[in-house]
Short mmCIF file of C-alpha atoms in Angstrom, two decimals:
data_model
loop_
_atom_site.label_atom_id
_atom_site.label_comp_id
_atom_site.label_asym_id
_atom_site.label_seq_id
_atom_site.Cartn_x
_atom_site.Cartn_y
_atom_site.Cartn_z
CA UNK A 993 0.00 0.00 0.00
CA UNK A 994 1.51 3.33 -0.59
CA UNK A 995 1.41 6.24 1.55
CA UNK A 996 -0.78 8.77 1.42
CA UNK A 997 0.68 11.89 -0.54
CA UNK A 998 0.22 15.07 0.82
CA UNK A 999 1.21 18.27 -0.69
CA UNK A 1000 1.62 21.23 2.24
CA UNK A 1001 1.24 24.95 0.66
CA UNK A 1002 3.51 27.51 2.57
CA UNK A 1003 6.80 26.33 4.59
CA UNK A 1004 6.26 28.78 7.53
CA UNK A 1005 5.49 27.92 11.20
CA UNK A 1006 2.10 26.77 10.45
CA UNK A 1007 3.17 24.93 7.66
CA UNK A 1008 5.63 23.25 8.91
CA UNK A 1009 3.54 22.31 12.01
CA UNK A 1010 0.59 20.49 10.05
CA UNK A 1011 4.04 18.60 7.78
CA UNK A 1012 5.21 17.15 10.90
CA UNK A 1013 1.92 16.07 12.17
CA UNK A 1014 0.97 14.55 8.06
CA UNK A 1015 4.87 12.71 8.44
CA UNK A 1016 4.07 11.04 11.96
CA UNK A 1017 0.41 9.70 10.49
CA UNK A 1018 2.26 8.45 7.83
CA UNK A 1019 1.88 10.36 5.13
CA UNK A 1020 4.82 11.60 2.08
CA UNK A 1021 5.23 15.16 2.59
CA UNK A 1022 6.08 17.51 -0.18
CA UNK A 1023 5.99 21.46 1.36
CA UNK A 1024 5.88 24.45 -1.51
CA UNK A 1025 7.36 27.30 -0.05
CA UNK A 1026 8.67 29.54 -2.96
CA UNK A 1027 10.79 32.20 0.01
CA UNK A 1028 13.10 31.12 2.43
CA UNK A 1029 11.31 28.52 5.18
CA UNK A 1030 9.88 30.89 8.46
CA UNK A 1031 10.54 33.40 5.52
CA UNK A 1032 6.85 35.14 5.34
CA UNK A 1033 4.89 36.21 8.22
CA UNK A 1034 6.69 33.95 11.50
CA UNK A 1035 9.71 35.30 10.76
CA UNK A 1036 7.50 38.69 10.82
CA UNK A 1037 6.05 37.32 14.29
CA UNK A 1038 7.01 38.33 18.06
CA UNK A 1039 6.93 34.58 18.65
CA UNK A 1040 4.67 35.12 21.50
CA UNK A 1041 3.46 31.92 23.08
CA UNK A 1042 0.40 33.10 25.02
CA UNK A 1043 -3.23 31.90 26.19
CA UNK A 1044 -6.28 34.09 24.79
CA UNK A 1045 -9.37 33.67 25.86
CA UNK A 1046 -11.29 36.17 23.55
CA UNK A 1047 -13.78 33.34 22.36
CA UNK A 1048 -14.16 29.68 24.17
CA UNK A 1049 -12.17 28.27 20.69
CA UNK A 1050 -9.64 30.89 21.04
CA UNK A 1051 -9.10 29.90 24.61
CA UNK A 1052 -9.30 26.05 24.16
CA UNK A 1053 -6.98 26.27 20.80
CA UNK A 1054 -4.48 28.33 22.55
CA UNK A 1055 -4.53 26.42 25.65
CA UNK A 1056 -4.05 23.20 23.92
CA UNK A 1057 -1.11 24.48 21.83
CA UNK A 1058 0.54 25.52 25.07
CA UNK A 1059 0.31 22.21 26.20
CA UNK A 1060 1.66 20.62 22.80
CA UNK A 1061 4.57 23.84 23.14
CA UNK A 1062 5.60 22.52 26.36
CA UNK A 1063 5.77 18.90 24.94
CA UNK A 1064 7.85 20.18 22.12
CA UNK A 1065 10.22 22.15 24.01
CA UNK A 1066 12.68 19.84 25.00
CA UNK A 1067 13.37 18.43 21.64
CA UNK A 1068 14.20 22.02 20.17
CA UNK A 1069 17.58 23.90 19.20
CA UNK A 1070 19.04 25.88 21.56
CA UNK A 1071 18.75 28.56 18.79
CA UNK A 1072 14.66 28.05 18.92
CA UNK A 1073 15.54 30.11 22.11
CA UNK A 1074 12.20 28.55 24.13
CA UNK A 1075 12.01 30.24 27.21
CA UNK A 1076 9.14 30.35 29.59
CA UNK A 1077 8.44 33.87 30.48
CA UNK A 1078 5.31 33.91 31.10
CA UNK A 1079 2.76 37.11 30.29
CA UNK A 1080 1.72 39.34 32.29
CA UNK A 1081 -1.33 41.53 31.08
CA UNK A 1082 -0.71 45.01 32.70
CA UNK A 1083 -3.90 46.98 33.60
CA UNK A 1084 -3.78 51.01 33.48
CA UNK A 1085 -6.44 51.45 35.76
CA UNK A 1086 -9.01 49.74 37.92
CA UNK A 1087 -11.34 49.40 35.41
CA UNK A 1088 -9.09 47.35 33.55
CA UNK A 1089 -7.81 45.53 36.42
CA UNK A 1090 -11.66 44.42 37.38
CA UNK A 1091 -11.49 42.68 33.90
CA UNK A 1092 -8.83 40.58 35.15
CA UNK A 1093 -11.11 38.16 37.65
CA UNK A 1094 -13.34 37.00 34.98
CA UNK A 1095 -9.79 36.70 32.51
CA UNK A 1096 -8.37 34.83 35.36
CA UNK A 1097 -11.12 32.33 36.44
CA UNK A 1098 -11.34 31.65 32.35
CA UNK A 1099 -7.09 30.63 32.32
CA UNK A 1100 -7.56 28.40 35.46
CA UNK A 1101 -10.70 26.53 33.72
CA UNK A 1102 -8.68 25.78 30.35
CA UNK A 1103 -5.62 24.39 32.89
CA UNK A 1104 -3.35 26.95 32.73
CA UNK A 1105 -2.02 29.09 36.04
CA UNK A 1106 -3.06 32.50 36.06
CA UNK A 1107 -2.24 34.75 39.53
CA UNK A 1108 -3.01 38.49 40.21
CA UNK A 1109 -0.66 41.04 41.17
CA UNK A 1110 -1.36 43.85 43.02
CA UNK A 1111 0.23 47.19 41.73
CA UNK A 1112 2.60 47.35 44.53
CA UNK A 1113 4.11 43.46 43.25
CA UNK A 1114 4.07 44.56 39.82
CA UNK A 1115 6.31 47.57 40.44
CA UNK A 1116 8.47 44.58 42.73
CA UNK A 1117 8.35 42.06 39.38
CA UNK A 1118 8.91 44.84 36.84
CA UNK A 1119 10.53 47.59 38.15
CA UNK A 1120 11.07 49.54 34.74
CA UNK A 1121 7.00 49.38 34.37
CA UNK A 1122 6.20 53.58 34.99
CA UNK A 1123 4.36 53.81 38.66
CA UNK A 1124 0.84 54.48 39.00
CA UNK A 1125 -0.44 51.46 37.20
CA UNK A 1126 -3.27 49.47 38.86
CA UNK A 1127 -1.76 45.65 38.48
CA UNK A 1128 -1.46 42.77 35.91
CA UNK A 1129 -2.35 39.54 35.53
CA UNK A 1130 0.21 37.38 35.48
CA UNK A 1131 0.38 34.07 33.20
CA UNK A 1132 3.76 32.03 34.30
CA UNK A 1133 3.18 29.79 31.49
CA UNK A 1134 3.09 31.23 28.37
CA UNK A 1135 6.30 31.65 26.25
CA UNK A 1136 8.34 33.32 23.74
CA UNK A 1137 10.57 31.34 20.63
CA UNK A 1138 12.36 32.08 17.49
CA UNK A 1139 9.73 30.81 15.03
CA UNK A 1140 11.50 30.45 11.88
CA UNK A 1141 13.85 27.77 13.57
CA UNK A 1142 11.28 25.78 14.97
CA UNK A 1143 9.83 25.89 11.63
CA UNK A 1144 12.92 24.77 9.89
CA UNK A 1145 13.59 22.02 13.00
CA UNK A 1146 10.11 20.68 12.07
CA UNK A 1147 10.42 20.05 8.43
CA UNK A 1148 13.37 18.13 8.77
CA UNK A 1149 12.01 15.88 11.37
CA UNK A 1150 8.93 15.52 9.17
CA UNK A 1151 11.16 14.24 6.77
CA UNK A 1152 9.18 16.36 4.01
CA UNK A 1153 10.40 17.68 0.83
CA UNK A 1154 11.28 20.77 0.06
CA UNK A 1155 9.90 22.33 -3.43
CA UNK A 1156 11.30 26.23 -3.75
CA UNK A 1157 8.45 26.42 -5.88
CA UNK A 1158 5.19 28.58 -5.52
CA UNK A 1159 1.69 27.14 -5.97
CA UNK A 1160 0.25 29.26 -8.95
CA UNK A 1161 -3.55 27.39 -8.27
CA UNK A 1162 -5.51 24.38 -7.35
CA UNK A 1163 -6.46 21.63 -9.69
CA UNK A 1164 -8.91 18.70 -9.42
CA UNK A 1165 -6.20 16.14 -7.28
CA UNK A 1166 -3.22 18.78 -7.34
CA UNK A 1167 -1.35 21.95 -7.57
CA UNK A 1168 0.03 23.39 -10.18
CA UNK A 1169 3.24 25.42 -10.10
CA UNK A 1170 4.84 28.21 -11.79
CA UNK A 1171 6.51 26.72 -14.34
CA UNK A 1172 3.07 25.05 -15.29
CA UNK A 1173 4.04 21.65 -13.96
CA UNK A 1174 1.36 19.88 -11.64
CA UNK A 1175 1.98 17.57 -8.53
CA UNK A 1176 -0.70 15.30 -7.76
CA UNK A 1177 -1.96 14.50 -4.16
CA UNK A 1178 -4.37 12.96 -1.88
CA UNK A 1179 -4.09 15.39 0.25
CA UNK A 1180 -3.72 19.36 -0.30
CA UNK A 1181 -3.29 22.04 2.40
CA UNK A 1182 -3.50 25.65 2.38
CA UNK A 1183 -1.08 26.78 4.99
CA UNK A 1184 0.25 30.12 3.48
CA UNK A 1185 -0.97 32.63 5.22
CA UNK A 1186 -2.41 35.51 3.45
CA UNK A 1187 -1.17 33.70 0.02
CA UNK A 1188 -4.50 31.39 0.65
CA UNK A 1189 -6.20 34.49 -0.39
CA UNK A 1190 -5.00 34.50 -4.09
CA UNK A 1191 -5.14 30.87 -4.27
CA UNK A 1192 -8.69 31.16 -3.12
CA UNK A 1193 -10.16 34.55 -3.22
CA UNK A 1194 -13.78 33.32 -2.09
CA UNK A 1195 -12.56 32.81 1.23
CA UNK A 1196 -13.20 35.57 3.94
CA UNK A 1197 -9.44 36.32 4.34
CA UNK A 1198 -8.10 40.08 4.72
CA UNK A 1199 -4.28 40.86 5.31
CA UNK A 1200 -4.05 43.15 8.77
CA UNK A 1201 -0.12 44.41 8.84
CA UNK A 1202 2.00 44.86 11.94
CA UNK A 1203 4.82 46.87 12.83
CA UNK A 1204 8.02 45.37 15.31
CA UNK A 1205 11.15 47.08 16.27
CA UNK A 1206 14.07 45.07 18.10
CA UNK A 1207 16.34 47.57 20.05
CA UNK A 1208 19.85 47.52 20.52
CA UNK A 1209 21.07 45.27 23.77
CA UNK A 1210 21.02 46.70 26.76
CA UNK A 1211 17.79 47.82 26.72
CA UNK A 1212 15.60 48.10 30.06
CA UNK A 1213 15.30 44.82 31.65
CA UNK A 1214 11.93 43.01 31.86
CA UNK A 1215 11.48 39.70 32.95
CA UNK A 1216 8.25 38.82 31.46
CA UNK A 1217 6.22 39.15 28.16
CA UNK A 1218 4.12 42.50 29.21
CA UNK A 1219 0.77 43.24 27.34
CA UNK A 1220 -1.67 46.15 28.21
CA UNK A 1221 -4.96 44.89 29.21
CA UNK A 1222 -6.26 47.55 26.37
CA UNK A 1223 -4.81 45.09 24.32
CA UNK A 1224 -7.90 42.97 23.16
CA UNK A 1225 -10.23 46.25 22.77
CA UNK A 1226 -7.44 47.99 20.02
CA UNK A 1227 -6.94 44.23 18.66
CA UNK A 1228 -10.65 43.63 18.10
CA UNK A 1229 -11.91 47.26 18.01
CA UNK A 1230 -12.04 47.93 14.92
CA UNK A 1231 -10.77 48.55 10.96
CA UNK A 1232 -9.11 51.64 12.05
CA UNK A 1233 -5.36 51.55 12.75
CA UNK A 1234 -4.42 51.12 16.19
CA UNK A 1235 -1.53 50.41 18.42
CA UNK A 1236 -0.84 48.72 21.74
CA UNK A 1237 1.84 48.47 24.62
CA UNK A 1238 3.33 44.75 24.06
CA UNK A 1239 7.21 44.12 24.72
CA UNK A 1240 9.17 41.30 24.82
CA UNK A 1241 12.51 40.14 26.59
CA UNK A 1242 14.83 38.50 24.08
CA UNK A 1243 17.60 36.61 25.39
CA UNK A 1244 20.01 38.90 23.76
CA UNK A 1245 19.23 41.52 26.34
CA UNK A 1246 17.06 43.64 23.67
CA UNK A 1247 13.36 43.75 23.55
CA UNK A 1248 10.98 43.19 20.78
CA UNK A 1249 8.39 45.89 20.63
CA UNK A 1250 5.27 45.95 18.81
CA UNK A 1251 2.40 45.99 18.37
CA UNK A 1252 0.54 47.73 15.64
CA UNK A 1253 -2.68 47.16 13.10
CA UNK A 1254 -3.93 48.30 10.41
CA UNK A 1255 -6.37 46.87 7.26
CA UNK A 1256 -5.51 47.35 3.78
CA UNK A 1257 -2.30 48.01 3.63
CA UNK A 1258 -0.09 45.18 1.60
CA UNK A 1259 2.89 46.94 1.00
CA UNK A 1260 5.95 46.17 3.29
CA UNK A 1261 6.62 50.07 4.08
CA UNK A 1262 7.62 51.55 7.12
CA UNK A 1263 4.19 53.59 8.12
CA UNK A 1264 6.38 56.42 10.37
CA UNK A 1265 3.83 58.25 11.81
CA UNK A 1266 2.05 54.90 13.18
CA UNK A 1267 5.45 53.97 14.42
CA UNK A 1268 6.17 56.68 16.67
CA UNK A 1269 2.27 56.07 17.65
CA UNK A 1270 2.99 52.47 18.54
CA UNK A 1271 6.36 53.46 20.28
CA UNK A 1272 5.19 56.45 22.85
CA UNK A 1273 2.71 53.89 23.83
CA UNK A 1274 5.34 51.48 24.30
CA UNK A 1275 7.49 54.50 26.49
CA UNK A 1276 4.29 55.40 28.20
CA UNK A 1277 4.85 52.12 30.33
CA UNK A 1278 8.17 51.72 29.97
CA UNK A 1279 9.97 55.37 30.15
CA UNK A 1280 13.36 54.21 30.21
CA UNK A 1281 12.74 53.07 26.39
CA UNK A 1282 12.97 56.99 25.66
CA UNK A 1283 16.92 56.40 25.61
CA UNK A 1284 16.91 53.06 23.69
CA UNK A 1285 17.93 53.12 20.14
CA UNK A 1286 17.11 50.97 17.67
CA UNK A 1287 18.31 48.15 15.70
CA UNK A 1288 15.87 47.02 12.97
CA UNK A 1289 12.21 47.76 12.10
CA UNK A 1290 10.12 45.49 9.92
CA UNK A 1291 6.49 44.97 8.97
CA UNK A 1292 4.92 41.48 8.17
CA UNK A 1293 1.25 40.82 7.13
CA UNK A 1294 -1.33 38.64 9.24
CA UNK A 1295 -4.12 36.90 7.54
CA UNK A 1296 -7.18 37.58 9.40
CA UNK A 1297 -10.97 36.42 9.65
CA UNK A 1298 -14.22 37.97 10.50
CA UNK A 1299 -14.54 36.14 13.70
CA UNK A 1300 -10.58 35.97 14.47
CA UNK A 1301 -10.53 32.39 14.31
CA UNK A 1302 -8.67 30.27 12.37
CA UNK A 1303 -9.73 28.30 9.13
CA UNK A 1304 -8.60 24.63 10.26
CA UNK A 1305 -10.48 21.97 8.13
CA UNK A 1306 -11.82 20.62 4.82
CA UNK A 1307 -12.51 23.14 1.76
CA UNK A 1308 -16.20 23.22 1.43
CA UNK A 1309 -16.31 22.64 -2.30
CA UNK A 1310 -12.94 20.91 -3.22
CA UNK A 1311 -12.47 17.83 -2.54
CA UNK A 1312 -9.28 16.54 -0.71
CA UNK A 1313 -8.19 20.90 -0.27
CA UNK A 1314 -7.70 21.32 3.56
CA UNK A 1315 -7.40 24.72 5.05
CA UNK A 1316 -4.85 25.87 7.43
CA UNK A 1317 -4.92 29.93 7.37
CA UNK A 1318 -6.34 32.69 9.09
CA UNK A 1319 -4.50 33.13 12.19
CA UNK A 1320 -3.97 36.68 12.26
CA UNK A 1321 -1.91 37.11 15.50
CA UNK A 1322 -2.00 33.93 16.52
CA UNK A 1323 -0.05 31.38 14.23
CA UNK A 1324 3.21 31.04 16.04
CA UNK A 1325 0.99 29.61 19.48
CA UNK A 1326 -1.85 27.78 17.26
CA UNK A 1327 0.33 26.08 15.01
CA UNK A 1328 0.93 22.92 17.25
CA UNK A 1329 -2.90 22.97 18.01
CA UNK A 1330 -3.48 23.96 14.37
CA UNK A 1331 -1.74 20.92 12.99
CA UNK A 1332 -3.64 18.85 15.89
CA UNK A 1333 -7.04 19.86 14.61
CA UNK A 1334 -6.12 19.03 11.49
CA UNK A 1335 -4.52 15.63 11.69
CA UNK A 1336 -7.53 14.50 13.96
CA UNK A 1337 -9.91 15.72 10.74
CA UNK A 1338 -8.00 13.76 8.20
CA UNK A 1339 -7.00 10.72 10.40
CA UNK A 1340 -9.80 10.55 12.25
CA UNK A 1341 -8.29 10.75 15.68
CA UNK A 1342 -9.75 11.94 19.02
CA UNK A 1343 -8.84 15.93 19.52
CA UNK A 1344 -10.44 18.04 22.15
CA UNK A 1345 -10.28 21.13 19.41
CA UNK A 1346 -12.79 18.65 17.40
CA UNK A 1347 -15.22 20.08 20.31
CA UNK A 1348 -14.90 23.48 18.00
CA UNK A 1349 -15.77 24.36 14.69
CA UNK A 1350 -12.92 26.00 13.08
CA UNK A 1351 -13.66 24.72 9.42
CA UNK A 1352 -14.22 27.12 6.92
CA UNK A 1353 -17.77 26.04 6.59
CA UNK A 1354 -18.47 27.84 9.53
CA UNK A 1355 -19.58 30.90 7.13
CA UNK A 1356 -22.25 29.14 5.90
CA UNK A 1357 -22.06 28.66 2.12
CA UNK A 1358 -18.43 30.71 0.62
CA UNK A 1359 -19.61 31.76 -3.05
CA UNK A 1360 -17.88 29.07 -5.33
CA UNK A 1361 -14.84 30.07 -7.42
CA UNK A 1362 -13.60 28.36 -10.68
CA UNK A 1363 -10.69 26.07 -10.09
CA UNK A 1364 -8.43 25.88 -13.32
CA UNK B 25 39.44 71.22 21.01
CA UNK B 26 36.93 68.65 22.15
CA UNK B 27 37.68 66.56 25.47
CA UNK B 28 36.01 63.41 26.02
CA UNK B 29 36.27 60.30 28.02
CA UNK B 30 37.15 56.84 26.36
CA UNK B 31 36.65 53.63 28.71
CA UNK B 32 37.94 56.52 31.73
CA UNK B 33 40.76 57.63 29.27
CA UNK B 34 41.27 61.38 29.27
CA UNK B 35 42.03 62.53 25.04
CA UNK B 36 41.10 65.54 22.98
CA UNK B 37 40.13 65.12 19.42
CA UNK B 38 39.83 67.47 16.29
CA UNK B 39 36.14 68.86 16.29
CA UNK B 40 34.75 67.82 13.18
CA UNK B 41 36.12 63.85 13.49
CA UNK B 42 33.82 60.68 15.10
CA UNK B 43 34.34 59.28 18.38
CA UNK B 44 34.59 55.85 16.21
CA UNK B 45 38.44 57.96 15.16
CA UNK B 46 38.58 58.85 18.58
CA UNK B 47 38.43 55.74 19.83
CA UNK B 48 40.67 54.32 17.04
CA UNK B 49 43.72 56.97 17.61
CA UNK B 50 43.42 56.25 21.16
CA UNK B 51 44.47 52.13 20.11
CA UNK B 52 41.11 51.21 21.63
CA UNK B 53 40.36 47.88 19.80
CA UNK B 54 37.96 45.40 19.35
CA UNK B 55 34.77 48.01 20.09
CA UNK B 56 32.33 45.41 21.29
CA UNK B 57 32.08 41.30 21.82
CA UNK B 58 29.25 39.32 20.14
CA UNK B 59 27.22 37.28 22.25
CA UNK B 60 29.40 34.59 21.74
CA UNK B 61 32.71 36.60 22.80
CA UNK B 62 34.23 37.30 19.42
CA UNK B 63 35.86 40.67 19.47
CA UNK B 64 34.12 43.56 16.42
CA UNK B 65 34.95 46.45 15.69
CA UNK B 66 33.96 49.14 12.53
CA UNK B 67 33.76 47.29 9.25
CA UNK B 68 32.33 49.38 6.78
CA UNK B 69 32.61 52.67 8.40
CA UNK B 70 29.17 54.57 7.16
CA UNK B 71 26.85 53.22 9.35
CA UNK B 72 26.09 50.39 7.69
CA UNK B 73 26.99 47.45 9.57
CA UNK B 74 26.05 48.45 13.06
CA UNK B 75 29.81 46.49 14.41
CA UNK B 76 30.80 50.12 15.68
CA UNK B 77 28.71 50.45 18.50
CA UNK B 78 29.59 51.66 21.78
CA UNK B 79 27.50 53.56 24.68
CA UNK B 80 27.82 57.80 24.60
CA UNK B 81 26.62 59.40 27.56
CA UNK B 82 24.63 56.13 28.12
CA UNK B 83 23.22 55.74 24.83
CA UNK B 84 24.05 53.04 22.34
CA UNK B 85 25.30 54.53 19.14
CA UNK B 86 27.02 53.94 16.02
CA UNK B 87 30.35 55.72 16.85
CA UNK B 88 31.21 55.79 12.95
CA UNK B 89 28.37 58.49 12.81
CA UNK B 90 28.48 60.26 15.77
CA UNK B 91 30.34 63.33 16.07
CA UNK B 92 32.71 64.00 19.20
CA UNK B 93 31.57 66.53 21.71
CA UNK B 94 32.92 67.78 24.24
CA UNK B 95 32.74 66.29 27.63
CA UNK B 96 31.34 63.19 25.87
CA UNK B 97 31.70 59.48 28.19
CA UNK B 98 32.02 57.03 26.06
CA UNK B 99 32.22 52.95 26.81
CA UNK B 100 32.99 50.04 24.52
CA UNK B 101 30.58 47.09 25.39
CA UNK B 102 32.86 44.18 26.09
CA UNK B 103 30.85 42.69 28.48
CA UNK B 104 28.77 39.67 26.95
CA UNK B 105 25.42 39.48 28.81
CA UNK B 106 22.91 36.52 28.12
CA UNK B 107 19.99 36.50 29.88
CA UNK B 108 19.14 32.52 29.39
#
């Protein structure tokens, strides 16, 4: 009997992910991934390994990919640079902070730890954090990684092979590439990102593009991932552009700032203005940034949805075209519990995700496109 | 002429030249260690490369554009510090 064949569209982390999990059910792996592998959007990402609990599937996805994170962690590189963190979400006020009960109670039910801190053991945990704030939540185990070398460490153990070639469309059992050539397969998935959105424009897709500065070393020390509570309402709030306070420790001894939004905007440009937006909120909690400088600033593009959920699951009109896209924020943690999801669809094994629908038919009835 | 402090050193340099030449007439070499330990200093000069770096009155710069000042501290970073 021979294996199945399964051809996986985009070598980043998500990609990569749903190879390894094809390779250990036994399936040939062939991954198309035209760039460098981690190339697109997770080498883009903060690498951010955190629990969200915006929706009961966002919590239970993320939760569960912490779980498979933690499982992976001791078989990665040292240069994956895993390290447990943890999160805390820092609230401006007491309004904020009375969201953080509810947030709380939410972490413990999905398994995960979750503790408040008052604002005096804040300013004791984080001492460069400007006084005056109200308290955080604190998440001890959520975590931070280089994503492009996980995604590189997983394609090799999946064994997979490695076509430098981009998928120009779909075909009935196939792909077919650039040079016109097409590779037949059982098994297709869509794991590029916002590429799935010119391989299949009938999908409800939009590209939402983010700003991230790294700063020299040296910078202020923080020990933990720190995200304003305000987070969620700039993330969610809206199509306007928007920034938020979110800063990372790298092991380096420089921090990763971000965060930043904005619809509508493909082009890889530096947006200035929003930039010095996104860093005086940044400086607002953390003052001592004022006299960091620089290294590098870069933009990347997330692939969002309408409910800012995945797409995990079977193409609703083509047969054997699986879906792996959507992630927006969210595809460095959701990958392992992406590629979960998925292998329990096609090899019909037990997954608590399965509890959730994340398939794309969850939009009812997508308007059918032609397939050449 | 400018006076400024290298690593504690006393010099004066010609107003007009970098602290990158100050340091460099002073025989202050390598600049910086990588994280691994390996000794850099300026490669390309312009501001390209970053490899010049060194803290000025507590601020990270590129000393191959920076001008020298008077009463300027500067430090080389030799110290390698990895968090984890």
């Amino acid at each position: 009997m021979s294996a199945l064949h399964a051809i996986v569209i985009g070598g980043g982390m998500v990609g990569a992910a749903c190879a390894d999990t094809l390779a250990r059910g036994g399936a040939r792996v062939t991954v198309l991934e035209p760039g460098p592998v981690g190339g697109g959007a997770t080498a883009a990402s903060m690498g951010h390994l955190v629990v969200m609990d915006d929706s009961p599937a966002q919590l239970a996805l993320t939760a569960r990919s912490l779980e498979l994170w933690e499982a992976l962690a001791p078989a990665l590189p040292p240069q994956a640079d895993y390290h447990t963190c943890g999160t805390l979400w820092v609230a401006s006020d007491d309004e904020e902070l009375a969201a953080v009960e509810p947030k709380r109670q939410a972490y413990l039910a999905a398994g995960r730890r979750a503790t408040l801190l008052t604002a005096a053991e804040l300013s004791r945990t984080e001492p460069q954090l400007r006084p005056g704030l109200a308290g955080a939540l604190r998440v001890p185990g959520d975590s931070v990684v280089y994503a492009p070398v996980v995604a590189r460490f997983l394609l090799e153990r999946a064994g997979a092979t490695l076509r430098r070639e981009a998928a120009m469309a779909l075909t009935d059992g196939g792909v077919r590439l650039a040079g016109g050539v097409v590779l037949r397969a059982d098994v297709v998935v869509v794991a590029n990102g916002i590429g799935a959105a010119e391989l299949l424009p009938e999908l409800p897709l939009r590209q939402r593009k983010g700003h991230l500065l790294i700063t020299e070393r040296g910078a202020p020390a923080v020990n933990h991932q720190l995200v304003e509570l305000g987070y969620l309402k700039s993330a969610h709030g809206g199509d306007g552009d928007s920034v938020a306070f979110n800063v990372q420790p790298r092991p380096t001894g420089q921090l990763l700032i971000g965060s930043s939004r904005q619809f509508e905007r493909p082009d890889r440009d530096i947006d200035w203005p929003l930039l010095r937006r996104m860093l005086r909120r940044a400086a607002d909690f953390l003052p001592a940034l004022a006299r960091t400088s620089a290294l590098r600033v870069w933009t990347g593009q997330r692939c969002a949805t309408p409910d800012h959920l995945p797409l995990i699951g079977p193409h609703p009109h083509l047969d054997g075209v699986f879906l792996a896209t959507g992630h927006e924020g969210l595809g460095i943690t959701t990958a392992l519990g992406t590629a979960e999801a998925l292998g329990a669809q096609l090899f019909g094994e037990p997954s608590a995700l399965l509890a959730h629908d994340f398939t794309p038919a969850r939009f009812g009835r997508v308007p059918e496109a032609i397939h050449a | 002429m400018p006076e400024l402090t290298l690593d504690g050193l006393r010099v004066t340099a010609r107003p007009g030249t970098t602290v990158l030449a100050a340091l460099q007439n002073a025989g202050l070499s390598p600049l910086r260690r990588s994280l691994s330990g390996e000794p850099r200093g300026a490669l390309c000069g312009m501001g390209t490369c970053s490899e010049c770096r060194a803290v000025v009155d507590g601020v990270t710069v590129r000393t191959c554009l920076t001008p020298v000042r008077n009463g300027q501290d500067v430090r080389r970073l030799l110290e390698v510090n990895r968090d984890f």
